[in-house]
XYZ file of C-alpha atoms in Angstrom:
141
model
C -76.757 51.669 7.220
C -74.399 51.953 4.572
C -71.859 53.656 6.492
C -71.829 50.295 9.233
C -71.596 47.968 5.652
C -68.979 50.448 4.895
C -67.372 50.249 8.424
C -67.443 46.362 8.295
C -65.885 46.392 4.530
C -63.732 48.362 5.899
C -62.862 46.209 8.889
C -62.724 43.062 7.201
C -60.453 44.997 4.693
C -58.389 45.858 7.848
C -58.455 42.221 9.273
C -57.029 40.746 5.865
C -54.504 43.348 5.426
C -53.339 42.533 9.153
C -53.752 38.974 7.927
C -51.631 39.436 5.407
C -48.900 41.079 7.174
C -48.995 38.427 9.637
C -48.482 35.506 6.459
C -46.210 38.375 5.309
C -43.871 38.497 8.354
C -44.244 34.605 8.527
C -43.031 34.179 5.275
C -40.061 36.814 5.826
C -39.217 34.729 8.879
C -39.475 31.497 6.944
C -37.427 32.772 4.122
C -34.887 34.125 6.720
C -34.494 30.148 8.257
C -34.436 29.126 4.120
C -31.568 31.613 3.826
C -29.522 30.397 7.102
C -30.232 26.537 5.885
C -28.846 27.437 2.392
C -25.959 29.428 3.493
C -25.590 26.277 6.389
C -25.829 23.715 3.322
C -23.186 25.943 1.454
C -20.907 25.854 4.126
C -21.300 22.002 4.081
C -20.918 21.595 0.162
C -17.476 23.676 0.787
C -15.899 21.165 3.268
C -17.513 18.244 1.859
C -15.300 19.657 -1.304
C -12.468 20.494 0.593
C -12.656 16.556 1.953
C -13.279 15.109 -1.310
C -9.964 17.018 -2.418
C -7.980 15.674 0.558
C -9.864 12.281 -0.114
C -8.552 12.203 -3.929
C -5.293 13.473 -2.985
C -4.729 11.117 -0.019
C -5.853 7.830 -2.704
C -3.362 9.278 -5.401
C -0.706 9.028 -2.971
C -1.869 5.709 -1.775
C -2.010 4.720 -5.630
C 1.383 5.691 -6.364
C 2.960 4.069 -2.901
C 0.974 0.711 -4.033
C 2.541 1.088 -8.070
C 5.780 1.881 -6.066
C 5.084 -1.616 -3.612
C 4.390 -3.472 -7.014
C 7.817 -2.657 -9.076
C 9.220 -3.130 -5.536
C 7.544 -6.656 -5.439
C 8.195 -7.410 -9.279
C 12.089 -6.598 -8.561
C 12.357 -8.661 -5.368
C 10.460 -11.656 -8.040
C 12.716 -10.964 -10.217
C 15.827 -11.272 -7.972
C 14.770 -14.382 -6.280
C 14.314 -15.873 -9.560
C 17.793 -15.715 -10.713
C 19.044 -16.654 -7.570
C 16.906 -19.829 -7.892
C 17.979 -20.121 -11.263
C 21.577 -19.694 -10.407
C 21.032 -22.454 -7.003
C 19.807 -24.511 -9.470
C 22.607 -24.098 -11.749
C 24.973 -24.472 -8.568
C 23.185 -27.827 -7.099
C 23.198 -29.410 -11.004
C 26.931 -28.718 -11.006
C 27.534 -30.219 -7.766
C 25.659 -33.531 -8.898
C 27.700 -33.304 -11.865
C 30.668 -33.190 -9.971
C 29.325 -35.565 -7.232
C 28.703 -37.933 -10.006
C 31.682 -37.419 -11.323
C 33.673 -38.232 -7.684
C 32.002 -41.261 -7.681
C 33.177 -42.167 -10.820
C 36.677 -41.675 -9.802
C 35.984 -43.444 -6.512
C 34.750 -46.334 -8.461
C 37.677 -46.273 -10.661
C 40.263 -45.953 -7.973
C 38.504 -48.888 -5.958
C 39.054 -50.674 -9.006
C 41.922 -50.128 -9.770
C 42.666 -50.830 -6.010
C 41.504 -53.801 -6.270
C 43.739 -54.837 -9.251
C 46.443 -53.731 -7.211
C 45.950 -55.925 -4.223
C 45.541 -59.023 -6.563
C 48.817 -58.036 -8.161
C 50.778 -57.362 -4.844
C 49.557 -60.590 -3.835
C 50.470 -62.596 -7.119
C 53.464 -60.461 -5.943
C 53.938 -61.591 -2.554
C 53.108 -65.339 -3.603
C 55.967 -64.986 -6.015
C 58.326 -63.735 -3.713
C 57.456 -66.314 -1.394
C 57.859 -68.940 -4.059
C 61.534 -67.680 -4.876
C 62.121 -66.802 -1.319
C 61.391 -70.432 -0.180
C 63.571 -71.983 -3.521
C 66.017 -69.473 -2.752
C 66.248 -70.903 0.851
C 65.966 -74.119 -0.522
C 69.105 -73.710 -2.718
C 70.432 -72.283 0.914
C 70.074 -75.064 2.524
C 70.944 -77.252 0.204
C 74.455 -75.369 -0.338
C 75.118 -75.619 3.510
């Protein structure tokens, strides 16, 4: 009987080494998937690098055009400013100068004025010796 105990030891023996080629060959196929996932994930980690480069590269260049854009902008400020300053400047003279005309305008219609009344006075004089020097005409004749 001991050589069927010993048969059956040995079989079970058998079934757990075939067993535990089977787990083997399951785990050498399952560490052969592990290997393509990590060599797959690799891959991945490369361009994801590769993009983050291009990413930081492409947002350095967009930094420096918007720096660029912003001295651009404070320029353009800084030109329209003096030309404001300078219409301003331009516009105060004119009222100045406006002011200034109407001054003269004022004055001249003034003095225009005088004038008239004087070429009048003038005018009544001349009449006055006009009409005694016609007077003293007449009376001659």
């Amino acid at each position: 009987m001991r050589g069927i105990e010993e048969l059956e030891k040995e079989l079970e023996e058998l079934k757990k080494d075939e067993e535990l080629e089977e787990l083997e060959e399951e785990l050498e196929g399952k560490l052969v998937e592990l290997d393509e996932e990590l060599e797959k994930e690799k891959e991945l980690e490369v361009e994801l690098e590769e993009k983050l480069e291009e990413d930081e590269f492409e947002l350095e260049k967009l930094e420096e055009e918007l720096e660029e854009e912003e001295l651009e902008e404070e320029e353009l400020d800084e030109e329209l400013e003096v030309k404001l300053e300078e219409e301003v400047e331009e516009l105060e003279d004119e009222e100045l100068e406006e002011g200034e005309l109407k001054e003269e305008l004022e004055e001249d219609e003034e003095l225009e004025e005088e004038l008239k009344e004087e070429l009048e006075e003038l005018e009544e004089e001349l009449e006055g010796k006009f009409d005694e020097e016609l007077k003293s005409l007449k009376e001659e004749l």
